[in-house]
Each structure stands twice: as structure tokens, then as C-alpha cells.
Amino acid sequence: AQSVTQLDSQVPVFEEAPVELRCNYSSSVSVYLFWYVQYPNQGLQLLLKYLSGSTLVKGINGFEAEFNKSQTSFHLRKPSVHISDTAEYFCAVSNAGGTSYGKLTFGQGTILTVHP
Amino acid sequence: DGGITQSPKYLFRKEGQNVTLSCEQNLNHDAMYWYRQDPGQGLRLIYYSQIVNDFQKGDIAEGYSVSREKKESFPLTVTSAQKNPTAFYLCASSISRSDQPQHFGDGTRLSIL
């Protein structure tokens, strides 16, 4: 079984400040890791994903995340946020290969609020 | 542009009534998924389909049913057996069954009258 824990349910930050959204996971097998963003009353958009290779992954809208296998973490970062980054962010994990195919396990979500 | 269309955007159900949520995609994706979203709980997988005429239960399938008669369509029925159906329902798709969900619809919000 897998699980994902997003350590902060809400993160307030001022515009142009850096931000880090924390995600830890638990799994007995190798995993793929994802970050999605959800704007109010909309579906999810894929921000970035880690499948293999470099542990630093760059995504859309200036976001990046670092996979740390020893700490089982996949924290999302942005050096300077904008008002438009206000949204809910979800970390997700799936088995790397095997029979689970595209099944994802999601974290509880972190609401990022950017203040002017 | 290709994408996923969910309808209706808002849906109300009476006690004891079945309702069907529509999900249509024009992306030519093989795999489709239904998720339920509750505040503070993230998304939970209800059903998924890797190919036409095949579907599998997810983590919370009780009280729900699906069909996949056409590649582009994956409707979800919320039956009267689902005792707490009030939630936001999201449909997603991926190119193949070995890929993770890449596209999501804008969701259907279901409420009980």
C-alpha cells in the first residue's frame, strides 16, 4: 500500500517571496511522483513529474521539485510566487511499473494563498 | 482543442435516486478514470478503465457503477446505495494504461436535496 502526506494544509505567502510545499510518501516499491495544481471549481493540471533520472525536476509556471529517496520526500518549490499561483496543490504517487498501471494515490492537498 | 468534457457542472439528487455523470474525451486516450474529491481528503479513485469494454474498481467503488462502451465515453452512475454522495467528481484520462492521468475535466459537483 502507498500513502502520501502533505505536511501543510495551508500556506500563506506574500507575492514575490519563495515558497516550498512539502510532500512525503510511503511505499514498499519504486514510485513515480507527481504534483498537480487545481484552481477553484476546475480540474487538475499536471505541474511536473518524476519518473527516473535527475532528482531535480522542472515543471510549468516556474515550479520545480526535488526527489529525495532517503527522506521519501518530493517537495515543490518556486523562487518567487505570483498572485496567480493561488490554488490548491496535490502531490501524488504511483507504482513504477507493475500491475497498477496509471493508478494514483493523492495527498490531502495544500492551499497556497499568495497575498499582495 | 482536445480535452475532457464533464456534464453537468452541478447536479442535485433526491434520496433513493440514481444519477449519471457524463465524461467525454476527444483525445483518443485509451485509459479513463473517475475520482471523488472531498475537502481535506484529496482525490480518491472510484473506477478506472484501461480499454474499451473493460473497467476495474478503485479504492471506493461501493455505491457506484460505470460503463465503457465507447473509447471516448466513461459515464459514472451514483446509485442509491451510495449513502454519502455529496462531493466533487473528476474524470481524467491518459494516453495509455501505463501512463498516469494527464488530462482532467472541470468536474461535476453533486449535492443531495
PDB file of C-alpha atoms in Angstrom:
ATOM      1  CA  ALA A   1       0.000   0.000   0.000  1.00  0.00           C
ATOM      2  CA  GLN A   2       1.075   3.549  -0.639  1.00  0.00           C
ATOM      3  CA  SER A   3       0.359   6.778   1.150  1.00  0.00           C
ATOM      4  CA  VAL A   4       1.092  10.452   0.609  1.00  0.00           C
ATOM      5  CA  THR A   5       1.255  13.107   3.299  1.00  0.00           C
ATOM      6  CA  GLN A   6       1.255  16.788   2.509  1.00  0.00           C
ATOM      7  CA  LEU A   7       2.597  18.362   5.626  1.00  0.00           C
ATOM      8  CA  ASP A   8       0.835  21.717   5.365  1.00  0.00           C
ATOM      9  CA  SER A   9      -2.870  22.114   4.679  1.00  0.00           C
ATOM     10  CA  GLN A  10      -2.489  25.858   4.059  1.00  0.00           C
ATOM     11  CA  VAL A  11       0.493  28.006   3.129  1.00  0.00           C
ATOM     12  CA  PRO A  12       0.129  31.802   3.066  1.00  0.00           C
ATOM     13  CA  VAL A  13       2.898  33.787   1.407  1.00  0.00           C
ATOM     14  CA  PHE A  14       3.489  37.279   0.079  1.00  0.00           C
ATOM     15  CA  GLU A  15       3.914  37.965  -3.614  1.00  0.00           C
ATOM     16  CA  GLU A  16       7.488  37.583  -4.937  1.00  0.00           C
ATOM     17  CA  ALA A  17       8.510  35.529  -1.887  1.00  0.00           C
ATOM     18  CA  PRO A  18       9.826  31.960  -2.273  1.00  0.00           C
ATOM     19  CA  VAL A  19       7.604  29.030  -1.322  1.00  0.00           C
ATOM     20  CA  GLU A  20       8.019  25.344  -0.536  1.00  0.00           C
ATOM     21  CA  LEU A  21       5.131  22.884  -0.376  1.00  0.00           C
ATOM     22  CA  ARG A  22       6.112  19.708   1.422  1.00  0.00           C
ATOM     23  CA  CYS A  23       5.232  16.157   0.410  1.00  0.00           C
ATOM     24  CA  ASN A  24       6.307  12.864   1.977  1.00  0.00           C
ATOM     25  CA  TYR A  25       5.332   9.447   0.696  1.00  0.00           C
ATOM     26  CA  SER A  26       5.399   5.850   1.848  1.00  0.00           C
ATOM     27  CA  SER A  27       5.750   2.869  -0.467  1.00  0.00           C
ATOM     28  CA  SER A  28       7.313  -0.585  -0.433  1.00  0.00           C
ATOM     29  CA  VAL A  29       8.139  -0.399  -4.159  1.00  0.00           C
ATOM     30  CA  SER A  30       9.700   2.103  -6.520  1.00  0.00           C
ATOM     31  CA  VAL A  31       7.457   5.017  -7.308  1.00  0.00           C
ATOM     32  CA  TYR A  32       6.685   7.746  -9.758  1.00  0.00           C
ATOM     33  CA  LEU A  33       5.870  11.141  -8.215  1.00  0.00           C
ATOM     34  CA  PHE A  34       3.666  13.982  -9.393  1.00  0.00           C
ATOM     35  CA  TRP A  35       2.496  17.463  -8.483  1.00  0.00           C
ATOM     36  CA  TYR A  36      -0.841  18.761  -9.741  1.00  0.00           C
ATOM     37  CA  VAL A  37      -2.460  22.194  -9.360  1.00  0.00           C
ATOM     38  CA  GLN A  38      -6.183  22.864  -9.066  1.00  0.00           C
ATOM     39  CA  TYR A  39      -7.761  26.283  -9.500  1.00  0.00           C
ATOM     40  CA  PRO A  40     -11.224  26.837  -7.954  1.00  0.00           C
ATOM     41  CA  ASN A  41     -14.008  24.742  -9.487  1.00  0.00           C
ATOM     42  CA  GLN A  42     -11.692  23.285 -12.098  1.00  0.00           C
ATOM     43  CA  GLY A  43      -9.957  20.014 -12.753  1.00  0.00           C
ATOM     44  CA  LEU A  44      -6.299  19.293 -12.086  1.00  0.00           C
ATOM     45  CA  GLN A  45      -3.334  20.284 -14.225  1.00  0.00           C
ATOM     46  CA  LEU A  46      -0.066  18.406 -14.149  1.00  0.00           C
ATOM     47  CA  LEU A  47       2.740  20.675 -12.919  1.00  0.00           C
ATOM     48  CA  LEU A  48       5.620  18.206 -13.059  1.00  0.00           C
ATOM     49  CA  LYS A  49       6.533  14.570 -12.622  1.00  0.00           C
ATOM     50  CA  TYR A  50       9.456  12.432 -11.569  1.00  0.00           C
ATOM     51  CA  LEU A  51       9.827   9.096 -13.340  1.00  0.00           C
ATOM     52  CA  SER A  52      13.575   8.486 -13.262  1.00  0.00           C
ATOM     53  CA  GLY A  53      16.897  10.222 -13.823  1.00  0.00           C
ATOM     54  CA  SER A  54      17.757  13.616 -12.362  1.00  0.00           C
ATOM     55  CA  THR A  55      16.216  14.128  -8.955  1.00  0.00           C
ATOM     56  CA  LEU A  56      15.561  17.812  -9.671  1.00  0.00           C
ATOM     57  CA  VAL A  57      12.523  18.142 -11.868  1.00  0.00           C
ATOM     58  CA  LYS A  58      11.401  21.353 -13.530  1.00  0.00           C
ATOM     59  CA  GLY A  59       7.779  21.954 -14.404  1.00  0.00           C
ATOM     60  CA  ILE A  60       5.473  24.585 -15.767  1.00  0.00           C
ATOM     61  CA  ASN A  61       4.932  28.068 -14.348  1.00  0.00           C
ATOM     62  CA  GLY A  62       8.445  28.186 -12.810  1.00  0.00           C
ATOM     63  CA  PHE A  63       7.880  25.356 -10.329  1.00  0.00           C
ATOM     64  CA  GLU A  64      10.432  22.676  -9.543  1.00  0.00           C
ATOM     65  CA  ALA A  65      10.587  19.704  -7.196  1.00  0.00           C
ATOM     66  CA  GLU A  66      13.339  17.533  -5.797  1.00  0.00           C
ATOM     67  CA  PHE A  67      13.032  13.800  -5.251  1.00  0.00           C
ATOM     68  CA  ASN A  68      14.816  12.642  -2.114  1.00  0.00           C
ATOM     69  CA  LYS A  69      14.692   8.868  -1.887  1.00  0.00           C
ATOM     70  CA  SER A  70      16.363   8.609   1.522  1.00  0.00           C
ATOM     71  CA  GLN A  71      13.855  11.013   3.062  1.00  0.00           C
ATOM     72  CA  THR A  72      10.966   9.767   0.872  1.00  0.00           C
ATOM     73  CA  SER A  73      10.111  13.336   0.004  1.00  0.00           C
ATOM     74  CA  PHE A  74       9.148  15.277  -3.104  1.00  0.00           C
ATOM     75  CA  HIS A  75       8.884  18.926  -2.089  1.00  0.00           C
ATOM     76  CA  LEU A  76       7.631  21.551  -4.537  1.00  0.00           C
ATOM     77  CA  ARG A  77       9.368  24.926  -4.740  1.00  0.00           C
ATOM     78  CA  LYS A  78       9.111  28.232  -6.532  1.00  0.00           C
ATOM     79  CA  PRO A  79      11.656  31.039  -6.006  1.00  0.00           C
ATOM     80  CA  SER A  80       9.185  33.893  -6.497  1.00  0.00           C
ATOM     81  CA  VAL A  81       5.402  33.454  -6.437  1.00  0.00           C
ATOM     82  CA  HIS A  82       2.701  35.487  -8.148  1.00  0.00           C
ATOM     83  CA  ILE A  83      -0.889  36.209  -7.182  1.00  0.00           C
ATOM     84  CA  SER A  84      -1.932  33.850  -9.981  1.00  0.00           C
ATOM     85  CA  ASP A  85      -0.241  30.926  -8.185  1.00  0.00           C
ATOM     86  CA  THR A  86      -3.025  30.967  -5.585  1.00  0.00           C
ATOM     87  CA  ALA A  87      -4.554  27.493  -5.882  1.00  0.00           C
ATOM     88  CA  GLU A  88      -4.633  24.054  -4.272  1.00  0.00           C
ATOM     89  CA  TYR A  89      -1.681  21.783  -4.930  1.00  0.00           C
ATOM     90  CA  PHE A  90      -1.725  17.994  -4.788  1.00  0.00           C
ATOM     91  CA  CYS A  91       1.159  15.583  -4.502  1.00  0.00           C
ATOM     92  CA  ALA A  92       0.548  12.097  -5.909  1.00  0.00           C
ATOM     93  CA  VAL A  93       2.389   8.783  -6.231  1.00  0.00           C
ATOM     94  CA  SER A  94       2.031   5.670  -8.367  1.00  0.00           C
ATOM     95  CA  ASN A  95       3.870   2.385  -8.639  1.00  0.00           C
ATOM     96  CA  ALA A  96       6.764   2.416 -11.082  1.00  0.00           C
ATOM     97  CA  GLY A  97       5.687  -0.380 -13.404  1.00  0.00           C
ATOM     98  CA  GLY A  98       3.922  -3.445 -12.074  1.00  0.00           C
ATOM     99  CA  THR A  99       0.214  -4.026 -12.489  1.00  0.00           C
ATOM    100  CA  SER A 100      -1.178  -0.823 -11.015  1.00  0.00           C
ATOM    101  CA  TYR A 101      -0.852   0.967 -14.320  1.00  0.00           C
ATOM    102  CA  GLY A 102      -1.964   4.564 -14.043  1.00  0.00           C
ATOM    103  CA  LYS A 103      -3.485   4.426 -10.580  1.00  0.00           C
ATOM    104  CA  LEU A 104      -2.531   7.406  -8.443  1.00  0.00           C
ATOM    105  CA  THR A 105      -2.641   7.907  -4.688  1.00  0.00           C
ATOM    106  CA  PHE A 106      -3.114  11.569  -3.796  1.00  0.00           C
ATOM    107  CA  GLY A 107      -2.187  13.619  -0.781  1.00  0.00           C
ATOM    108  CA  GLN A 108      -4.742  15.744   1.026  1.00  0.00           C
ATOM    109  CA  GLY A 109      -3.803  18.933  -0.771  1.00  0.00           C
ATOM    110  CA  THR A 110      -2.114  22.216   0.218  1.00  0.00           C
ATOM    111  CA  ILE A 111      -3.873  25.504  -0.345  1.00  0.00           C
ATOM    112  CA  LEU A 112      -1.360  28.146  -1.401  1.00  0.00           C
ATOM    113  CA  THR A 113      -2.560  31.713  -0.911  1.00  0.00           C
ATOM    114  CA  VAL A 114      -0.418  34.498  -2.309  1.00  0.00           C
ATOM    115  CA  HIS A 115      -1.017  37.912  -0.750  1.00  0.00           C
ATOM    116  CA  PRO A 116      -0.121  41.239  -2.416  1.00  0.00           C
TER     117      PRO A 116
ATOM    118  CA  ASP B   1      -8.611  21.730 -28.880  1.00  0.00           C
ATOM    119  CA  GLY B   2      -8.772  18.276 -27.376  1.00  0.00           C
ATOM    120  CA  GLY B   3      -9.929  17.769 -23.855  1.00  0.00           C
ATOM    121  CA  ILE B   4     -12.339  16.213 -21.404  1.00  0.00           C
ATOM    122  CA  THR B   5     -15.904  17.424 -21.047  1.00  0.00           C
ATOM    123  CA  GLN B   6     -17.867  16.664 -17.916  1.00  0.00           C
ATOM    124  CA  SER B   7     -21.557  17.392 -17.598  1.00  0.00           C
ATOM    125  CA  PRO B   8     -23.487  18.674 -15.876  1.00  0.00           C
ATOM    126  CA  LYS B   9     -21.365  21.076 -13.836  1.00  0.00           C
ATOM    127  CA  TYR B  10     -23.846  20.939 -10.936  1.00  0.00           C
ATOM    128  CA  LEU B  11     -26.215  18.068 -10.162  1.00  0.00           C
ATOM    129  CA  PHE B  12     -28.782  17.523  -7.447  1.00  0.00           C
ATOM    130  CA  ARG B  13     -30.014  14.128  -6.354  1.00  0.00           C
ATOM    131  CA  LYS B  14     -33.045  13.160  -4.360  1.00  0.00           C
ATOM    132  CA  GLU B  15     -32.861  10.433  -1.758  1.00  0.00           C
ATOM    133  CA  GLY B  16     -33.116   6.975  -3.332  1.00  0.00           C
ATOM    134  CA  GLN B  17     -32.406   8.216  -6.845  1.00  0.00           C
ATOM    135  CA  ASN B  18     -29.682   7.107  -9.234  1.00  0.00           C
ATOM    136  CA  VAL B  19     -27.880   9.805 -11.197  1.00  0.00           C
ATOM    137  CA  THR B  20     -25.389   9.574 -14.061  1.00  0.00           C
ATOM    138  CA  LEU B  21     -22.424  11.867 -14.582  1.00  0.00           C
ATOM    139  CA  SER B  22     -21.147  12.237 -18.117  1.00  0.00           C
ATOM    140  CA  CYS B  23     -17.491  12.219 -19.166  1.00  0.00           C
ATOM    141  CA  GLU B  24     -16.450  12.549 -22.809  1.00  0.00           C
ATOM    142  CA  GLN B  25     -12.932  12.894 -24.247  1.00  0.00           C
ATOM    143  CA  ASN B  26     -11.729  13.676 -27.769  1.00  0.00           C
ATOM    144  CA  LEU B  27      -8.071  12.998 -27.039  1.00  0.00           C
ATOM    145  CA  ASN B  28      -8.123   9.419 -28.327  1.00  0.00           C
ATOM    146  CA  HIS B  29      -6.850   8.290 -24.940  1.00  0.00           C
ATOM    147  CA  ASP B  30      -7.132   4.615 -24.012  1.00  0.00           C
ATOM    148  CA  ALA B  31      -7.446   4.980 -20.235  1.00  0.00           C
ATOM    149  CA  MET B  32     -10.045   6.893 -18.263  1.00  0.00           C
ATOM    150  CA  TYR B  33     -10.569   7.445 -14.533  1.00  0.00           C
ATOM    151  CA  TRP B  34     -13.176   8.687 -12.061  1.00  0.00           C
ATOM    152  CA  TYR B  35     -12.123  10.378  -8.838  1.00  0.00           C
ATOM    153  CA  ARG B  36     -14.094  11.693  -5.909  1.00  0.00           C
ATOM    154  CA  GLN B  37     -12.850  14.815  -4.136  1.00  0.00           C
ATOM    155  CA  ASP B  38     -13.879  15.750  -0.608  1.00  0.00           C
ATOM    156  CA  PRO B  39     -12.500  18.752   1.299  1.00  0.00           C
ATOM    157  CA  GLY B  40      -9.270  17.936   3.087  1.00  0.00           C
ATOM    158  CA  GLN B  41      -9.112  14.399   1.681  1.00  0.00           C
ATOM    159  CA  GLY B  42      -7.535  14.846  -1.709  1.00  0.00           C
ATOM    160  CA  LEU B  43      -8.767  12.685  -4.575  1.00  0.00           C
ATOM    161  CA  ARG B  44      -9.813   9.056  -4.242  1.00  0.00           C
ATOM    162  CA  LEU B  45     -10.122   6.663  -7.165  1.00  0.00           C
ATOM    163  CA  ILE B  46     -13.609   5.251  -7.800  1.00  0.00           C
ATOM    164  CA  TYR B  47     -13.211   3.301 -11.064  1.00  0.00           C
ATOM    165  CA  TYR B  48     -10.800   3.194 -13.954  1.00  0.00           C
ATOM    166  CA  SER B  49     -10.869   1.774 -17.449  1.00  0.00           C
ATOM    167  CA  GLN B  50      -7.763   0.828 -19.373  1.00  0.00           C
ATOM    168  CA  ILE B  51      -9.514  -0.089 -22.601  1.00  0.00           C
ATOM    169  CA  VAL B  52     -12.981  -0.221 -24.138  1.00  0.00           C
ATOM    170  CA  ASN B  53     -15.356  -2.749 -22.554  1.00  0.00           C
ATOM    171  CA  ASP B  54     -13.099  -3.181 -19.540  1.00  0.00           C
ATOM    172  CA  PHE B  55     -13.061  -1.403 -16.178  1.00  0.00           C
ATOM    173  CA  GLN B  56     -11.711  -2.008 -12.690  1.00  0.00           C
ATOM    174  CA  LYS B  57     -12.755  -0.950  -9.204  1.00  0.00           C
ATOM    175  CA  GLY B  58     -10.706   1.674  -7.483  1.00  0.00           C
ATOM    176  CA  ASP B  59     -10.428   2.331  -3.776  1.00  0.00           C
ATOM    177  CA  ILE B  60     -14.025   3.482  -3.143  1.00  0.00           C
ATOM    178  CA  ALA B  61     -16.202   1.742  -5.766  1.00  0.00           C
ATOM    179  CA  GLU B  62     -19.105   0.800  -3.473  1.00  0.00           C
ATOM    180  CA  GLY B  63     -22.314   2.557  -4.487  1.00  0.00           C
ATOM    181  CA  TYR B  64     -21.009   3.480  -7.949  1.00  0.00           C
ATOM    182  CA  SER B  65     -21.139   1.867 -11.380  1.00  0.00           C
ATOM    183  CA  VAL B  66     -19.539   2.635 -14.748  1.00  0.00           C
ATOM    184  CA  SER B  67     -19.552   1.509 -18.372  1.00  0.00           C
ATOM    185  CA  ARG B  68     -17.060   1.881 -21.202  1.00  0.00           C
ATOM    186  CA  GLU B  69     -18.882   1.022 -24.400  1.00  0.00           C
ATOM    187  CA  LYS B  70     -17.039   3.632 -26.453  1.00  0.00           C
ATOM    188  CA  LYS B  71     -13.462   4.830 -26.246  1.00  0.00           C
ATOM    189  CA  GLU B  72     -14.473   8.438 -25.822  1.00  0.00           C
ATOM    190  CA  SER B  73     -17.113   7.964 -23.117  1.00  0.00           C
ATOM    191  CA  PHE B  74     -16.916   6.803 -19.484  1.00  0.00           C
ATOM    192  CA  PRO B  75     -20.142   7.649 -17.605  1.00  0.00           C
ATOM    193  CA  LEU B  76     -20.387   7.226 -13.836  1.00  0.00           C
ATOM    194  CA  THR B  77     -23.655   6.289 -12.123  1.00  0.00           C
ATOM    195  CA  VAL B  78     -24.064   7.200  -8.477  1.00  0.00           C
ATOM    196  CA  THR B  79     -26.587   4.715  -7.144  1.00  0.00           C
ATOM    197  CA  SER B  80     -28.914   4.967  -4.169  1.00  0.00           C
ATOM    198  CA  ALA B  81     -26.550   2.580  -2.377  1.00  0.00           C
ATOM    199  CA  GLN B  82     -24.011   5.397  -2.086  1.00  0.00           C
ATOM    200  CA  LYS B  83     -25.035   6.874   1.261  1.00  0.00           C
ATOM    201  CA  ASN B  84     -22.837   9.953   1.172  1.00  0.00           C
ATOM    202  CA  PRO B  85     -22.674  11.057  -2.459  1.00  0.00           C
ATOM    203  CA  THR B  86     -22.200  14.790  -1.911  1.00  0.00           C
ATOM    204  CA  ALA B  87     -18.785  15.532  -3.421  1.00  0.00           C
ATOM    205  CA  PHE B  88     -16.897  16.930  -6.388  1.00  0.00           C
ATOM    206  CA  TYR B  89     -16.376  14.290  -9.087  1.00  0.00           C
ATOM    207  CA  LEU B  90     -13.480  14.476 -11.523  1.00  0.00           C
ATOM    208  CA  CYS B  91     -12.933  12.481 -14.696  1.00  0.00           C
ATOM    209  CA  ALA B  92      -9.432  12.046 -16.111  1.00  0.00           C
ATOM    210  CA  SER B  93      -7.681  10.294 -18.988  1.00  0.00           C
ATOM    211  CA  SER B  94      -4.256   9.113 -20.044  1.00  0.00           C
ATOM    212  CA  ILE B  95      -2.786   8.128 -23.391  1.00  0.00           C
ATOM    213  CA  SER B  96      -2.315   4.505 -22.426  1.00  0.00           C
ATOM    214  CA  ARG B  97      -2.979   2.282 -19.469  1.00  0.00           C
ATOM    215  CA  SER B  98       0.639   2.512 -18.369  1.00  0.00           C
ATOM    216  CA  ASP B  99       0.556   6.309 -18.165  1.00  0.00           C
ATOM    217  CA  GLN B 100      -0.688   8.415 -15.304  1.00  0.00           C
ATOM    218  CA  PRO B 101      -3.698  10.751 -15.659  1.00  0.00           C
ATOM    219  CA  GLN B 102      -2.671  13.671 -17.819  1.00  0.00           C
ATOM    220  CA  HIS B 103      -5.919  15.462 -18.530  1.00  0.00           C
ATOM    221  CA  PHE B 104      -8.771  16.236 -16.161  1.00  0.00           C
ATOM    222  CA  GLY B 105     -12.254  17.543 -16.772  1.00  0.00           C
ATOM    223  CA  ASP B 106     -13.607  20.533 -14.855  1.00  0.00           C
ATOM    224  CA  GLY B 107     -15.682  18.330 -12.575  1.00  0.00           C
ATOM    225  CA  THR B 108     -19.288  17.797 -11.538  1.00  0.00           C
ATOM    226  CA  ARG B 109     -20.466  18.922  -8.116  1.00  0.00           C
ATOM    227  CA  LEU B 110     -23.163  16.569  -6.790  1.00  0.00           C
ATOM    228  CA  SER B 111     -25.425  17.580  -3.925  1.00  0.00           C
ATOM    229  CA  ILE B 112     -28.297  15.866  -2.140  1.00  0.00           C
ATOM    230  CA  LEU B 113     -31.679  17.568  -1.905  1.00  0.00           C
TER     231      LEU B 113
END
